[in-house]
């Protein structure tokens, strides 16, 4: 199985900060990575698919990049609504696997 | 709009079975691969299973393979997850989700508690 290791586990940031979350895969593959946002008590919400494609309706301050074994999610200017937990997921190979999550907290 | 509604969760003893359902509306279920994803209390997301749009391709996560079965009836717009030989570590909120390029729509989940 492909393991997805996300870092950091927790991130403290302020409104307006640029934030980057990294996911490293245990083996190399192309761009089949998605990123999700989850708020407490809610289902996850797709932000990015195919590593860098922005899901419809998602603000443009979110962006994704990477290929091979390293993938990143960047929030260009953190907004109050962005404090949440973020997960990467690979869908290159079954079983699909998630990273362990990154909680973005208010500094 | 796209809607996924899970049901069938509850409290069950270890070793017993439970069947979850997911009712889909607002889109043609026959066009999409469908998944189950779970989240243990306070923990991260765990992908559980996939069934392809026509039911011919099925895959499971390592922790449930051999114990869980996934099925669908496109004419009834319904997805199921049959869970047998349940263990305490299967306790989680179970989501059904749609997607072939990541999971673009999710239900609100149904809670399964495995406890004696």
CSV table of N, CA and C in Angstrom, one decimal, chain A residues 1 32 34 36 38 41-46 48-50 55 87 89 91 94-100, chain B residues 35 37 39 43-47 50 57 59-62 65 95 99-104 106-108:
chain,number,residue,atom,x,y,z
A,1,UNK,N,0.8,-1.2,0.0
A,1,UNK,CA,0.0,0.0,0.0
A,1,UNK,C,0.9,1.3,0.0
A,32,UNK,N,-2.1,11.7,-9.1
A,32,UNK,CA,-3.4,11.3,-8.5
A,32,UNK,C,-3.4,11.6,-7.0
A,34,UNK,N,-5.5,14.1,-4.1
A,34,UNK,CA,-6.6,15.0,-3.7
A,34,UNK,C,-6.3,15.6,-2.3
A,36,UNK,N,-8.4,17.6,1.0
A,36,UNK,CA,-9.7,17.9,1.6
A,36,UNK,C,-9.6,18.8,2.8
A,38,UNK,N,-11.7,19.6,6.4
A,38,UNK,CA,-12.7,19.1,7.3
A,38,UNK,C,-12.8,20.0,8.5
A,41,UNK,N,-17.3,18.2,13.2
A,41,UNK,CA,-18.7,17.8,13.0
A,41,UNK,C,-19.2,17.8,11.6
A,42,UNK,N,-18.4,18.0,10.6
A,42,UNK,CA,-18.8,18.1,9.2
A,42,UNK,C,-18.0,17.0,8.4
A,43,UNK,N,-18.6,16.7,7.3
A,43,UNK,CA,-18.0,15.8,6.3
A,43,UNK,C,-16.8,16.6,5.6
A,44,UNK,N,-15.8,15.8,5.2
A,44,UNK,CA,-14.7,16.5,4.4
A,44,UNK,C,-15.3,17.1,3.1
A,45,UNK,N,-14.5,18.0,2.6
A,45,UNK,CA,-14.9,18.8,1.4
A,45,UNK,C,-13.7,18.8,0.5
A,46,UNK,N,-13.9,18.4,-0.8
A,46,UNK,CA,-12.8,18.3,-1.7
A,46,UNK,C,-12.3,19.7,-2.1
A,48,UNK,N,-8.9,20.1,-3.9
A,48,UNK,CA,-7.9,20.0,-5.0
A,48,UNK,C,-8.0,18.5,-5.5
A,49,UNK,N,-8.0,18.3,-6.8
A,49,UNK,CA,-7.8,16.9,-7.3
A,49,UNK,C,-6.7,16.9,-8.4
A,50,UNK,N,-6.3,15.8,-8.7
A,50,UNK,CA,-5.2,15.6,-9.6
A,50,UNK,C,-4.0,16.6,-9.3
A,55,UNK,N,-11.1,22.4,-7.3
A,55,UNK,CA,-12.5,21.9,-7.4
A,55,UNK,C,-13.4,23.2,-7.6
A,87,UNK,N,-6.5,17.1,4.8
A,87,UNK,CA,-6.0,15.7,4.5
A,87,UNK,C,-5.6,15.6,3.0
A,89,UNK,N,-4.8,12.7,0.0
A,89,UNK,CA,-5.2,11.3,-0.3
A,89,UNK,C,-4.6,11.0,-1.7
A,91,UNK,N,-5.0,8.5,-5.0
A,91,UNK,CA,-5.9,7.6,-5.7
A,91,UNK,C,-5.2,7.1,-6.9
A,94,UNK,N,-5.2,1.3,-5.6
A,94,UNK,CA,-6.0,0.7,-4.5
A,94,UNK,C,-5.1,-0.1,-3.6
A,95,UNK,N,-5.3,0.0,-2.2
A,95,UNK,CA,-6.3,0.8,-1.6
A,95,UNK,C,-5.9,2.3,-1.6
A,96,UNK,N,-6.9,3.2,-1.8
A,96,UNK,CA,-6.7,4.6,-1.7
A,96,UNK,C,-6.3,4.8,-0.2
A,97,UNK,N,-5.4,5.8,0.0
A,97,UNK,CA,-4.9,6.1,1.4
A,97,UNK,C,-4.9,7.6,1.6
A,98,UNK,N,-5.2,7.9,2.9
A,98,UNK,CA,-5.1,9.3,3.3
A,98,UNK,C,-3.9,9.6,4.2
A,99,UNK,N,-3.5,10.8,4.2
A,99,UNK,CA,-2.5,11.3,5.2
A,99,UNK,C,-3.2,11.4,6.5
A,100,UNK,N,-2.4,11.6,7.6
A,100,UNK,CA,-3.0,11.6,8.9
A,100,UNK,C,-3.7,12.9,9.3
B,35,UNK,N,-17.8,5.1,-2.9
B,35,UNK,CA,-16.9,4.7,-1.8
B,35,UNK,C,-17.5,4.8,-0.5
B,37,UNK,N,-15.9,5.6,3.4
B,37,UNK,CA,-14.8,6.1,4.1
B,37,UNK,C,-15.2,6.2,5.6
B,39,UNK,N,-14.3,7.3,9.9
B,39,UNK,CA,-13.5,8.1,10.8
B,39,UNK,C,-13.8,7.7,12.2
B,43,UNK,N,-10.2,10.8,15.3
B,43,UNK,CA,-9.1,10.3,14.5
B,43,UNK,C,-9.2,10.8,13.0
B,44,UNK,N,-8.3,10.4,12.2
B,44,UNK,CA,-8.3,10.8,10.8
B,44,UNK,C,-9.2,9.9,9.9
B,45,UNK,N,-9.1,10.2,8.6
B,45,UNK,CA,-10.0,9.5,7.6
B,45,UNK,C,-9.3,8.2,7.2
B,46,UNK,N,-10.1,7.2,7.0
B,46,UNK,CA,-9.7,5.9,6.5
B,46,UNK,C,-10.6,5.4,5.4
B,47,UNK,N,-10.0,5.2,4.2
B,47,UNK,CA,-10.7,4.7,3.1
B,47,UNK,C,-11.0,3.3,3.3
B,50,UNK,N,-14.4,0.6,-2.4
B,50,UNK,CA,-14.9,1.2,-3.6
B,50,UNK,C,-15.7,0.2,-4.3
B,57,UNK,N,-15.9,-3.6,-10.6
B,57,UNK,CA,-14.6,-3.4,-9.9
B,57,UNK,C,-14.8,-3.1,-8.5
B,59,UNK,N,-12.9,-2.9,-4.5
B,59,UNK,CA,-11.6,-3.0,-3.7
B,59,UNK,C,-11.9,-2.6,-2.3
B,60,UNK,N,-11.1,-3.1,-1.4
B,60,UNK,CA,-11.2,-2.9,0.1
B,60,UNK,C,-9.9,-2.4,0.7
B,61,UNK,N,-10.0,-1.7,1.8
B,61,UNK,CA,-8.9,-1.4,2.6
B,61,UNK,C,-8.4,-2.7,3.3
B,62,UNK,N,-7.2,-2.7,3.7
B,62,UNK,CA,-6.6,-3.9,4.4
B,62,UNK,C,-7.3,-4.3,5.6
B,65,UNK,N,-10.8,-6.0,4.6
B,65,UNK,CA,-10.9,-7.0,3.5
B,65,UNK,C,-11.2,-8.4,4.1
B,95,UNK,N,-18.9,7.3,6.2
B,95,UNK,CA,-19.4,8.1,5.2
B,95,UNK,C,-19.5,7.4,3.8
B,99,UNK,N,-17.1,9.5,-6.3
B,99,UNK,CA,-15.9,10.1,-7.0
B,99,UNK,C,-15.0,9.1,-7.7
B,100,UNK,N,-14.5,9.6,-8.8
B,100,UNK,CA,-13.5,8.9,-9.6
B,100,UNK,C,-12.2,9.7,-9.7
B,101,UNK,N,-12.2,11.0,-9.3
B,101,UNK,CA,-11.1,11.8,-9.3
B,101,UNK,C,-10.9,12.5,-7.9
B,102,UNK,N,-10.8,11.7,-6.9
B,102,UNK,CA,-11.0,12.2,-5.6
B,102,UNK,C,-12.5,12.1,-5.2
B,103,UNK,N,-12.9,12.4,-4.0
B,103,UNK,CA,-14.2,12.2,-3.5
B,103,UNK,C,-14.9,13.6,-3.5
B,104,UNK,N,-15.8,13.8,-4.5
B,104,UNK,CA,-16.3,15.2,-4.6
B,104,UNK,C,-17.6,15.5,-3.9
B,106,UNK,N,-19.9,14.0,-0.4
B,106,UNK,CA,-20.0,13.2,0.8
B,106,UNK,C,-21.3,13.3,1.5
B,107,UNK,N,-21.7,12.2,2.1
B,107,UNK,CA,-22.9,12.2,3.0
B,107,UNK,C,-22.5,12.8,4.4
B,108,UNK,N,-23.4,12.8,5.3
B,108,UNK,CA,-23.1,13.3,6.6
B,108,UNK,C,-22.6,12.2,7.6
